[in-house]
Coordinates of N, CA and C in Angstrom, one line a residue:
X1 N 19.4 39.9 -39.3 CA 19.9 40.3 -40.9 C 19.6 38.9 -41.5
X2 N 18.7 39.0 -42.7 CA 18.4 37.6 -43.2 C 19.8 37.2 -43.9
X3 N 20.2 35.9 -43.7 CA 21.2 35.3 -44.3 C 21.2 35.0 -45.6
X4 N 22.1 35.1 -46.4 CA 22.2 34.9 -48.1 C 22.8 33.3 -48.2
X5 N 21.7 32.7 -49.1 CA 22.2 31.4 -49.8 C 22.4 31.5 -51.1
X6 N 22.7 30.4 -51.6 CA 23.3 30.4 -52.8 C 22.2 30.7 -54.1
X7 N 20.7 30.7 -53.6 CA 20.0 31.1 -54.4 C 19.8 32.5 -54.6
X8 N 20.1 33.4 -53.5 CA 20.3 34.9 -53.6 C 21.5 35.6 -53.2
X9 N 22.8 35.1 -53.2 CA 23.8 35.5 -53.0 C 24.3 36.3 -54.1
X10 N 23.9 36.1 -55.5 CA 24.4 36.9 -56.4 C 23.7 38.4 -56.2
X11 N 22.5 38.4 -55.4 CA 22.0 40.0 -55.4 C 22.7 40.7 -54.6
X12 N 23.7 40.2 -53.7 CA 24.7 40.9 -52.7 C 25.5 41.8 -53.6
X13 N 25.2 43.2 -53.4 CA 26.1 44.1 -53.7 C 27.4 44.3 -53.2
X14 N 28.7 43.5 -53.7 CA 29.5 43.6 -53.2 C 30.6 44.4 -53.2
X15 N 30.5 45.3 -54.3 CA 31.3 46.8 -54.1 C 30.8 47.8 -53.0
X16 N 29.6 47.8 -53.0 CA 28.8 48.6 -52.0 C 29.3 48.2 -50.5
X17 N 29.3 46.8 -50.4 CA 29.7 46.1 -49.3 C 31.2 46.3 -48.7
X18 N 31.9 46.3 -49.8 CA 33.5 46.7 -49.7 C 33.7 47.9 -49.3
X19 N 33.3 48.8 -50.0 CA 33.2 50.1 -49.5 C 32.8 50.5 -47.7
X20 N 31.6 49.7 -47.5 CA 31.0 49.9 -46.4 C 32.1 49.5 -45.4
X21 N 32.6 48.3 -45.7 CA 33.6 47.5 -44.8 C 34.9 47.9 -44.9
X22 N 35.4 48.6 -45.8 CA 36.8 48.6 -45.9 C 37.8 49.4 -44.7
X23 N 36.7 50.3 -43.9 CA 37.7 51.1 -42.9 C 37.1 50.4 -41.7
X24 N 36.4 49.4 -41.4 CA 36.0 48.5 -40.4 C 36.8 47.7 -39.8
X25 N 36.7 47.8 -38.3 CA 37.7 46.5 -37.8 C 37.6 45.2 -38.3
X26 N 38.5 44.2 -38.2 CA 38.3 42.7 -38.2 C 37.1 42.4 -37.7
X27 N 37.1 42.5 -36.3 CA 35.9 42.2 -35.7 C 34.7 42.5 -36.3
X28 N 34.4 43.8 -36.7 CA 33.1 44.1 -37.5 C 32.8 43.3 -38.7
X29 N 33.8 43.3 -39.5 CA 34.1 42.7 -40.6 C 33.4 41.2 -40.8
X30 N 34.1 40.5 -39.7 CA 33.6 39.1 -39.5 C 32.3 38.9 -38.9
X31 N 31.9 39.9 -38.1 CA 30.4 39.9 -37.6 C 29.4 40.2 -38.7
X32 N 29.8 40.9 -39.6 CA 28.9 41.2 -40.7 C 29.0 39.7 -41.5
X33 N 30.1 39.3 -41.8 CA 30.3 38.1 -42.5 C 29.3 37.0 -42.0
X34 N 29.6 36.8 -40.5 CA 28.8 35.8 -40.2 C 27.3 35.9 -40.0
X35 N 26.9 37.4 -40.0 CA 25.3 37.5 -40.2 C 24.8 37.4 -41.5
X36 N 25.9 37.6 -42.4 CA 25.1 37.5 -43.9 C 25.2 36.0 -44.3
X37 N 26.1 35.3 -43.8 CA 26.2 33.7 -44.6 C 26.0 33.0 -43.2
X38 N 25.3 31.8 -43.6 CA 25.4 30.7 -42.7 C 26.2 29.7 -43.3
X39 N 26.4 29.4 -44.4 CA 27.2 28.4 -45.1 C 28.7 29.1 -45.4
X40 N 29.4 29.4 -44.1 CA 30.8 30.1 -44.5 C 31.7 29.4 -43.5
X41 N 32.8 29.3 -44.0 CA 34.0 28.7 -43.0 C 35.1 29.6 -43.1
X42 N 35.9 29.7 -42.1 CA 37.4 29.9 -42.0 C 38.4 28.9 -42.5
X43 N 39.4 29.7 -43.3 CA 40.4 28.7 -43.7 C 41.4 29.0 -42.8
X44 N 42.1 27.8 -42.1 CA 43.0 28.0 -41.1 C 44.3 27.3 -41.2
X45 N 45.4 28.1 -41.2 CA 46.7 27.5 -41.2 C 47.8 28.1 -40.3
X46 N 47.7 29.4 -40.2 CA 48.8 30.0 -39.4 C 48.2 31.1 -38.5
X47 N 49.1 32.2 -38.2 CA 48.9 32.9 -37.0 C 47.6 34.0 -37.2
X48 N 47.4 34.4 -38.7 CA 46.2 35.4 -39.0 C 44.9 34.6 -38.9
X49 N 45.1 33.5 -39.2 CA 43.7 32.4 -39.5 C 43.6 32.2 -37.8
X50 N 44.4 32.0 -36.8 CA 44.0 31.6 -35.5 C 43.4 32.9 -34.7
X51 N 43.9 34.1 -35.3 CA 43.6 35.3 -34.9 C 42.0 35.5 -35.2
X52 N 41.7 35.3 -36.4 CA 40.3 35.1 -36.7 C 39.6 34.2 -36.2
X53 N 40.0 33.1 -36.0 CA 39.1 32.1 -35.3 C 38.8 32.6 -33.7
X54 N 39.8 33.1 -33.0 CA 39.5 33.8 -31.8 C 38.7 34.7 -31.9
X55 N 38.6 35.8 -32.9 CA 37.7 36.8 -33.1 C 36.1 36.1 -33.4
X56 N 36.1 35.0 -34.3 CA 34.8 34.8 -34.8 C 34.1 34.0 -33.6
X57 N 34.9 33.2 -32.7 CA 34.5 32.4 -31.8 C 33.7 33.2 -30.7
X58 N 34.4 34.4 -30.3 CA 33.6 35.4 -29.6 C 32.4 36.0 -30.0
X59 N 32.2 35.9 -31.3 CA 31.1 36.3 -31.8 C 29.9 35.3 -31.9
X60 N 30.3 34.0 -32.4 CA 29.3 32.9 -32.5 C 30.5 31.8 -32.5
X61 N 30.4 31.1 -31.1 CA 31.0 29.8 -30.8 C 30.9 28.8 -32.1
X62 N 29.9 28.8 -32.7 CA 29.6 27.7 -33.5 C 29.9 28.0 -35.0
X63 N 31.3 28.2 -34.9 CA 31.9 28.5 -36.3 C 32.2 27.3 -37.0
X64 N 32.4 27.3 -38.4 CA 33.1 26.3 -39.0 C 34.5 26.5 -39.6
X65 N 35.5 25.9 -39.4 CA 36.7 25.8 -39.6 C 37.3 24.7 -40.5
X66 N 38.1 24.9 -41.4 CA 38.7 23.8 -42.3 C 40.3 24.0 -42.6
X67 N 41.0 23.1 -42.6 CA 42.4 23.2 -42.7 C 43.0 22.2 -43.9
X68 N 44.0 22.6 -44.6 CA 44.4 21.5 -45.5 C 45.7 20.9 -45.2
X69 N 45.6 19.5 -45.2 CA 46.8 18.9 -45.0 C 47.5 18.1 -46.0
X70 N 48.7 18.8 -46.4 CA 49.3 18.6 -47.8 C 49.9 17.4 -47.8
X71 N 50.2 16.8 -46.5 CA 51.0 15.7 -46.1 C 52.6 16.1 -46.1
X72 N 53.0 17.3 -46.1 CA 54.5 17.8 -46.2 C 54.4 18.8 -45.2
X73 N 53.5 18.9 -44.2 CA 53.7 19.9 -43.4 C 54.5 19.7 -42.1
X74 N 55.1 20.7 -41.3 CA 55.8 20.4 -40.5 C 55.1 19.5 -39.1
X75 N 56.1 19.0 -38.3 CA 55.4 18.3 -37.1 C 54.6 19.2 -36.2
X76 N 55.2 20.5 -36.0 CA 55.0 21.2 -35.3 C 53.3 22.2 -35.8
X77 N 53.2 21.9 -36.9 CA 52.1 22.5 -37.6 C 50.8 21.6 -37.1
X78 N 51.2 20.3 -37.3 CA 50.0 19.4 -37.0 C 49.8 19.6 -35.5
X79 N 50.6 19.7 -34.7 CA 50.6 20.0 -33.2 C 50.0 21.2 -33.1
X80 N 50.0 22.0 -33.8 CA 49.6 23.5 -33.5 C 47.9 23.6 -34.2
X81 N 47.5 22.8 -35.1 CA 46.1 22.4 -35.4 C 45.5 21.6 -34.1
X82 N 46.1 20.7 -33.7 CA 45.2 19.8 -32.5 C 45.4 20.9 -31.3
X83 N 46.2 21.9 -31.0 CA 46.2 22.7 -29.7 C 44.9 23.6 -30.2
X84 N 44.7 24.2 -31.4 CA 43.7 25.2 -31.4 C 42.3 24.3 -31.4
X85 N 42.4 23.1 -31.9 CA 41.0 22.6 -31.8 C 40.7 22.4 -30.4
X86 N 41.5 22.1 -29.7 CA 41.1 21.9 -28.0 C 41.0 23.3 -27.5
X87 N 41.6 24.1 -27.5 CA 41.6 25.5 -27.1 C 40.3 26.0 -27.2
X88 N 39.9 25.9 -28.4 CA 38.5 26.5 -28.8 C 37.3 25.5 -28.5
X89 N 37.6 24.5 -28.5 CA 36.5 23.5 -28.5 C 35.7 23.2 -29.7
X90 N 36.4 23.3 -30.8 CA 35.8 23.1 -32.0 C 36.2 22.2 -33.1
X91 N 35.4 22.1 -34.0 CA 35.8 20.7 -34.9 C 36.5 21.7 -36.1
X92 N 37.7 20.9 -36.5 CA 38.4 21.2 -37.7 C 38.3 20.4 -38.8
X93 N 37.5 20.6 -39.8 CA 37.6 19.8 -40.8 C 39.2 19.6 -41.7
X94 N 39.7 18.5 -41.8 CA 41.0 18.4 -42.4 C 40.6 18.0 -43.9
X95 N 41.1 18.7 -44.8 CA 40.9 18.3 -46.5 C 42.2 17.7 -46.7
X96 N 42.3 16.7 -47.4 CA 43.4 15.9 -47.9 C 43.5 15.8 -49.5
X97 N 45.0 15.8 -50.1 CA 44.8 15.8 -51.5 C 44.5 14.3 -52.0
X98 N 44.2 14.3 -53.1 CA 43.9 12.7 -53.8 C 45.2 11.8 -53.8
X99 N 45.2 10.9 -53.1 CA 46.3 9.8 -53.1 C 46.9 9.4 -54.2
X100 N 46.0 9.1 -55.4 CA 46.4 8.5 -56.4 C 47.1 9.8 -57.3
X101 N 46.6 11.1 -57.1 CA 47.2 11.8 -58.0 C 48.9 12.4 -57.3
X102 N 49.1 12.1 -56.2 CA 50.1 12.3 -55.3 C 51.1 11.1 -55.7
X103 N 50.6 9.9 -55.7 CA 51.5 8.8 -56.3 C 52.1 8.9 -57.4
X104 N 51.2 9.3 -58.3 CA 51.5 9.5 -59.8 C 52.6 10.5 -59.7
X105 N 52.5 11.8 -59.3 CA 53.8 12.9 -59.4 C 54.8 12.4 -58.6
X106 N 54.8 11.9 -57.5 CA 56.2 11.1 -57.0 C 56.7 10.1 -57.9
X107 N 56.0 9.2 -58.4 CA 56.3 8.1 -59.3 C 57.0 8.9 -60.7
X108 N 56.8 9.7 -61.3 CA 57.0 10.5 -62.3 C 58.1 11.3 -62.0
X109 N 58.1 12.2 -60.9 CA 59.2 13.3 -60.7 C 59.8 13.1 -59.6
X110 N 59.7 12.4 -58.6 CA 60.3 12.2 -57.4 C 59.6 13.2 -56.3
X111 N 60.4 13.2 -55.0 CA 59.6 13.7 -53.9 C 59.7 15.5 -53.8
X112 N 60.9 15.8 -54.6 CA 61.3 17.3 -54.7 C 61.2 17.7 -55.8
X113 N 60.2 17.6 -57.0 CA 60.2 18.0 -58.1 C 60.4 19.6 -58.4
X114 N 59.7 20.1 -57.2 CA 59.2 21.6 -57.3 C 60.4 22.4 -57.4
X115 N 61.7 22.2 -56.7 CA 62.8 22.8 -56.7 C 63.6 22.8 -58.1
X116 N 63.1 22.1 -59.0 CA 63.4 22.1 -60.3 C 62.5 22.6 -61.1
X117 N 61.3 22.3 -61.2 CA 60.3 23.0 -62.3 C 59.3 23.8 -61.5
X118 N 59.3 24.2 -60.6 CA 58.5 25.2 -59.7 C 57.5 24.5 -58.9
X119 N 56.7 25.3 -58.0 CA 56.0 24.7 -56.9 C 54.6 24.4 -57.5
X120 N 54.2 24.9 -58.7 CA 52.7 24.9 -58.9 C 52.2 23.7 -59.1
X121 N 52.9 22.8 -59.9 CA 52.3 21.5 -60.3 C 51.9 20.9 -58.7
X122 N 53.0 20.6 -57.7 CA 52.8 20.0 -56.3 C 51.8 20.9 -55.7
X123 N 51.6 22.0 -55.6 CA 50.8 22.6 -54.9 C 49.2 22.6 -55.5
X124 N 49.0 22.6 -56.8 CA 47.8 22.2 -57.4 C 47.2 20.9 -57.0
X125 N 48.0 19.7 -56.6 CA 47.6 18.7 -56.2 C 47.3 18.6 -54.7
X126 N 48.2 19.2 -53.9 CA 48.2 19.2 -52.6 C 47.5 20.0 -51.8
X127 N 47.1 21.5 -52.4 CA 46.4 22.3 -52.0 C 45.2 23.1 -52.8
X128 N 45.4 23.2 -53.8 CA 44.4 23.9 -54.7 C 43.2 22.9 -55.0
X129 N 43.5 21.6 -55.4 CA 42.5 20.8 -55.5 C 41.4 20.3 -54.3
X130 N 42.3 20.2 -53.0 CA 41.4 19.8 -51.9 C 40.5 21.1 -51.5
X131 N 41.3 22.3 -51.7 CA 40.7 23.5 -51.5 C 39.4 23.7 -52.2
X132 N 39.5 23.6 -53.7 CA 38.5 23.8 -54.7 C 37.1 22.7 -54.1
X133 N 37.5 21.3 -53.8 CA 36.6 20.8 -53.3 C 35.9 21.1 -52.0
X134 N 36.5 21.6 -51.1 CA 35.8 22.3 -50.1 C 35.0 23.6 -50.3
X135 N 35.7 24.6 -51.1 CA 34.9 25.7 -51.5 C 33.8 25.4 -52.3
X136 N 33.7 24.2 -53.1 CA 32.5 24.2 -53.7 C 31.2 23.8 -53.1
X137 N 31.4 23.4 -51.7 CA 30.4 23.3 -50.7 C 29.9 24.6 -50.0
X138 N 30.9 25.6 -50.1 CA 30.5 27.0 -49.5 C 29.8 27.9 -50.2
X139 N 29.2 29.0 -49.6 CA 28.7 30.2 -50.3 C 29.7 31.2 -50.0
X140 N 30.7 31.2 -49.0 CA 31.6 32.2 -48.4 C 32.6 31.5 -47.6
X141 N 34.0 32.3 -47.8 CA 34.7 31.8 -47.1 C 35.7 32.9 -46.4
X142 N 36.5 32.6 -45.2 CA 37.0 33.8 -44.5 C 38.7 33.5 -44.7
X143 N 39.7 34.4 -45.1 CA 40.9 34.2 -45.1 C 41.7 35.2 -44.3
X144 N 43.0 34.6 -43.9 CA 44.0 35.6 -43.2 C 44.6 36.4 -43.8
X145 N 44.5 36.9 -45.2 CA 45.5 37.5 -46.2 C 45.5 38.8 -45.7
X146 N 46.7 39.5 -45.6 CA 47.0 40.9 -45.4 C 47.8 41.3 -46.7
X147 N 47.5 42.7 -46.8 CA 48.0 43.3 -48.1 C 49.7 43.3 -48.0
X148 N 50.1 43.5 -46.6 CA 51.5 43.4 -46.8 C 52.5 42.2 -46.6
X149 N 51.5 41.3 -46.6 CA 52.2 39.8 -46.8 C 53.1 39.5 -48.2
X150 N 52.6 40.2 -48.9 CA 53.3 39.9 -50.4 C 52.8 41.3 -51.2
X151 N 53.9 42.3 -51.4 CA 53.5 43.2 -52.2 C 53.3 43.2 -53.6
X152 N 53.9 41.9 -54.1 CA 53.8 41.8 -55.4 C 52.3 41.1 -55.9
X153 N 51.9 40.4 -55.0 CA 50.5 39.8 -55.2 C 49.3 40.2 -54.3
X154 N 49.7 40.7 -53.3 CA 48.6 41.0 -52.3 C 48.4 42.3 -51.8
X155 N 49.1 43.3 -52.4 CA 49.0 44.8 -52.1 C 47.6 45.4 -52.3
X156 N 46.5 44.9 -53.1 CA 45.2 45.5 -53.4 C 44.2 44.4 -52.8
X157 N 44.5 43.6 -51.9 CA 43.4 42.6 -51.4 C 42.6 43.6 -50.7
X158 N 41.1 43.3 -51.0 CA 40.1 44.0 -50.4 C 39.6 43.3 -49.2
X159 N 38.7 43.8 -48.3 CA 38.2 43.0 -47.2 C 37.1 42.2 -47.5
X160 N 36.5 42.3 -48.6 CA 35.6 41.6 -49.3 C 35.4 41.4 -51.0
X161 N 35.2 40.2 -51.4 CA 35.1 40.2 -52.7 C 34.6 39.2 -53.2
X162 N 34.0 39.0 -54.7 CA 33.6 37.8 -55.4 C 34.8 37.0 -55.6
X163 N 35.2 35.7 -55.3 CA 36.2 35.0 -55.6 C 36.2 34.5 -56.8
X164 N 36.6 34.9 -58.1 CA 36.1 34.4 -59.2 C 37.1 33.5 -59.5
X165 N 38.2 33.2 -59.1 CA 39.1 32.0 -59.0 C 38.1 30.5 -58.6
X166 N 37.3 30.7 -57.9 CA 36.9 29.4 -57.1 C 35.3 29.4 -57.3
X167 N 34.7 30.4 -58.0 CA 33.2 30.5 -58.5 C 33.0 29.9 -59.5
X168 N 32.0 29.2 -59.7 CA 31.5 28.6 -61.0 C 30.2 29.4 -61.7
X169 N 29.9 28.9 -62.9 CA 28.7 29.2 -63.5 C 27.5 29.2 -62.5
X170 N 27.5 28.0 -61.7 CA 26.5 27.5 -61.0 C 26.6 28.0 -59.5
X171 N 27.8 28.5 -59.2 CA 27.7 28.7 -57.9 C 28.9 30.2 -57.5
X172 N 28.3 31.2 -56.9 CA 29.2 32.4 -56.9 C 29.8 32.3 -55.1
X173 N 31.1 32.5 -55.3 CA 31.7 32.2 -54.1 C 32.2 33.8 -53.6
X174 N 31.9 33.9 -52.2 CA 32.4 35.5 -51.5 C 33.4 35.1 -50.7
X175 N 34.2 35.8 -50.7 CA 35.6 35.9 -49.9 C 35.9 36.9 -49.0
X176 N 35.9 36.7 -47.7 CA 36.1 38.0 -46.9 C 37.7 37.7 -46.3
X177 N 38.5 39.1 -46.2 CA 39.7 39.0 -45.9 C 40.0 40.2 -44.9
X178 N 39.4 39.9 -43.5 CA 38.9 40.8 -42.5 C 40.4 41.5 -42.0
X179 N 41.6 40.7 -42.3 CA 42.8 41.5 -41.7 C 43.7 42.1 -42.9
X180 N 43.0 42.2 -43.8 CA 43.5 43.0 -45.2 C 44.5 44.1 -44.8
X181 N 44.0 44.9 -44.0 CA 44.4 46.3 -43.8 C 45.4 46.2 -42.6
X182 N 45.6 45.0 -41.8 CA 46.5 45.0 -40.7 C 48.0 44.3 -41.1
X183 N 48.7 44.9 -40.1 CA 50.3 44.3 -40.2 C 50.7 43.1 -39.5
X184 N 51.8 42.5 -39.8 CA 52.1 41.4 -39.0 C 52.1 42.0 -37.3
X185 N 52.7 43.3 -37.1 CA 52.9 43.7 -35.8 C 51.2 43.9 -35.0
X186 N 50.3 44.1 -35.9 CA 48.9 44.2 -35.5 C 48.3 42.6 -35.0
X187 N 49.1 41.6 -35.9 CA 48.5 40.2 -35.5 C 49.2 39.7 -34.1
X188 N 50.4 40.0 -34.2 CA 51.1 39.6 -33.0 C 50.9 40.4 -31.6
X189 N 50.4 41.3 -32.0 CA 50.0 42.2 -30.8 C 48.6 41.8 -30.0
X190 N 47.8 41.2 -31.1 CA 46.6 40.6 -30.8 C 46.9 39.2 -29.8
X191 N 47.9 38.3 -30.6 CA 47.8 37.1 -30.2 C 48.5 37.2 -28.8
X192 N 49.5 38.4 -28.6 CA 50.0 38.3 -27.0 C 49.0 38.8 -26.2
X193 N 48.2 39.7 -26.6 CA 47.2 40.5 -25.9 C 46.0 39.5 -25.3
X194 N 45.9 38.3 -26.3 CA 44.7 37.6 -25.9 C 44.9 36.1 -25.7
X195 N 46.3 35.9 -25.6 CA 47.2 34.8 -25.5 C 46.6 33.7 -26.3
X196 N 46.3 33.9 -27.6 CA 46.1 33.1 -28.7 C 46.9 32.3 -29.1
X197 N 46.7 30.7 -29.4 CA 47.8 29.7 -29.7 C 48.5 30.0 -30.9
X198 N 49.9 29.8 -30.9 CA 50.2 29.7 -32.2 C 51.6 28.7 -32.4
X199 N 51.9 28.6 -33.7 CA 52.7 27.7 -34.2 C 54.3 27.9 -33.3
X200 N 54.7 26.9 -33.0 CA 55.9 26.7 -32.2 C 57.1 27.1 -33.3
X201 N 57.0 26.9 -34.6 CA 58.0 27.3 -35.3 C 58.3 29.0 -35.5
X202 N 57.2 29.7 -35.0 CA 57.5 31.0 -34.8 C 58.6 31.4 -34.1
X203 N 58.8 30.6 -33.0 CA 60.0 31.0 -31.9 C 61.1 30.5 -32.3
X204 N 61.2 30.1 -33.9 CA 62.5 29.6 -34.4 C 63.0 30.4 -35.8
X205 N 62.2 31.6 -35.9 CA 62.3 32.5 -36.9 C 61.5 32.1 -38.2
X206 N 60.5 31.4 -38.1 CA 59.8 31.2 -39.2 C 58.7 32.1 -39.0
X207 N 58.2 32.8 -39.9 CA 57.3 33.8 -40.1 C 56.0 33.2 -40.9
X208 N 56.3 33.1 -42.2 CA 55.3 32.6 -43.0 C 55.6 31.0 -43.2
X209 N 54.4 30.4 -43.0 CA 54.9 28.9 -42.7 C 54.0 28.0 -43.7
X210 N 54.6 27.3 -44.5 CA 53.8 26.3 -45.4 C 54.4 24.9 -45.4
X211 N 54.2 24.4 -46.5 CA 55.0 22.9 -46.2 C 56.5 22.7 -46.0
X212 N 57.0 21.6 -45.2 CA 58.3 21.6 -44.7 C 59.5 22.0 -45.7
X213 N 59.3 21.2 -46.9 CA 60.4 21.4 -47.9 C 60.4 23.0 -48.4
X214 N 59.3 23.7 -48.4 CA 59.4 24.9 -49.3 C 59.1 26.1 -48.1
X215 N 59.6 25.8 -46.7 CA 59.5 26.7 -45.9 C 60.8 27.1 -45.3
X216 N 61.4 28.3 -44.8 CA 62.7 28.3 -44.0 C 62.4 29.7 -43.2
X217 N 63.3 29.7 -42.0 CA 63.1 30.9 -41.3 C 64.0 31.9 -42.3
X218 N 63.5 33.1 -41.9 CA 64.0 34.4 -42.5 C 65.1 35.1 -41.9
X219 N 65.9 35.9 -42.1 CA 67.0 36.6 -41.6 C 66.3 37.9 -41.1
X220 N 67.1 38.8 -40.2 CA 66.6 39.9 -39.5 C 66.6 41.0 -40.9
X221 N 65.3 41.6 -41.0 CA 64.9 42.5 -42.1 C 64.8 42.0 -43.3
X222 N 64.4 40.6 -43.4 CA 64.0 40.1 -44.6 C 62.7 40.1 -44.7
X223 N 61.9 40.2 -45.8 CA 60.3 40.2 -45.8 C 60.0 38.9 -45.6
X224 N 58.8 38.7 -44.8 CA 58.2 37.2 -44.3 C 58.3 36.3 -45.4
X225 N 57.9 36.8 -46.6 CA 57.5 35.9 -47.8 C 58.8 35.3 -48.3
X226 N 60.0 36.1 -47.9 CA 61.1 35.4 -48.5 C 61.5 34.0 -48.0
X227 N 60.8 33.7 -46.8 CA 61.1 32.4 -46.1 C 60.0 31.3 -47.0
X228 N 59.5 31.6 -47.9 CA 58.6 30.6 -49.0 C 59.1 30.7 -50.2
X229 N 59.4 29.3 -51.0 CA 59.7 29.1 -52.3 C 60.8 30.1 -52.6
X230 N 62.1 30.2 -51.7 CA 62.9 31.0 -51.8 C 63.8 31.0 -53.3
X231 N 63.5 29.9 -54.0 CA 64.3 29.9 -55.2 C 63.4 30.3 -56.3
X232 N 62.5 31.0 -56.1 CA 61.3 31.4 -57.3 C 61.3 32.9 -57.2
X233 N 60.9 33.7 -58.2 CA 60.5 35.0 -58.2 C 59.6 35.3 -57.1
X234 N 59.7 36.4 -56.8 CA 58.7 36.9 -55.7 C 57.4 37.3 -56.2
X235 N 57.2 37.4 -57.2 CA 55.9 37.7 -58.0 C 55.1 36.4 -58.3
X236 N 55.9 35.1 -57.9 CA 55.2 33.6 -58.1 C 54.7 33.3 -56.6
X237 N 55.2 34.0 -55.7 CA 55.1 33.3 -54.5 C 53.7 33.0 -53.8
X238 N 53.0 32.5 -54.7 CA 51.5 32.3 -54.6 C 51.3 30.6 -54.6
X239 N 50.5 29.9 -53.7 CA 50.4 28.6 -53.8 C 49.2 28.2 -54.8
X240 N 48.5 29.2 -54.9 CA 47.1 28.8 -55.8 C 45.9 29.0 -55.0
X241 N 46.1 29.2 -53.6 CA 44.8 29.3 -52.9 C 44.4 30.5 -52.9
X242 N 44.9 31.5 -53.6 CA 44.7 32.8 -53.7 C 45.1 33.2 -54.9
X243 N 44.6 32.6 -56.0 CA 44.9 33.0 -57.6 C 44.2 34.1 -57.9
X244 N 42.9 34.6 -57.3 CA 42.5 35.8 -57.7 C 43.4 37.0 -57.6
X245 N 44.2 37.1 -56.5 CA 45.3 37.9 -56.5 C 46.2 38.2 -57.9
X246 N 46.5 37.2 -58.4 CA 47.4 37.1 -59.4 C 46.8 37.3 -60.7
X247 N 45.5 36.8 -60.7 CA 44.4 37.5 -61.7 C 44.2 38.9 -61.9
X248 N 44.2 39.7 -60.6 CA 44.0 41.2 -60.3 C 45.2 41.7 -60.9
X249 N 46.4 41.2 -60.4 CA 47.6 41.9 -60.6 C 48.2 41.8 -62.0
X250 N 47.7 40.7 -63.0 CA 48.2 40.8 -64.4 C 47.3 41.5 -65.3

């Protein structure tokens, strides 16, 4: 199958592709994505993402993977990233925030301003800006979003979409969400079945893991997203990496 480049990506019929792939397995969705796009990368941070890396690596060992280092991650998360790199023998491109912007924010508001005025400003600097910088170089990206991760913002996540949040007039970006229809149980069954590496924090009650100051374990029967930005309304629990969800919901 001919691979799409930025010169002809706009000609790809995304609604038809979404209909075609919506009932397919994550492996089939990934296989189609890798066949369609050469300039594609997997965004990696958590359990869902390493499942995608495992699946993609079995299809094509020469996969592209990137991760965001906010400078506020748990030590276990850095160890997890390194373990995944070695386990699959892959390069993981680490994207960092702009040091000058971080220094200015901390100087003006201290290290924990997000507890008082919300996480958006900090996440914009530490996550969204580095992600935007990376996505500006790609034609497509793959994420581990699931519909049941956050009913307030992710309930209608499709398996493939035009990412209008990060597309520009000059560059249309396609976004694949192969695990959209999976549950957390599906993810962990795969991890256990194929002995996939995972973050050691999961053994201490953490489910959804982000930056250390903004992540905590959840209690029995709490939704996984309740461990993130617990001081904010559920409808705001997106860091900006998936702004398209909030656009669709509004």
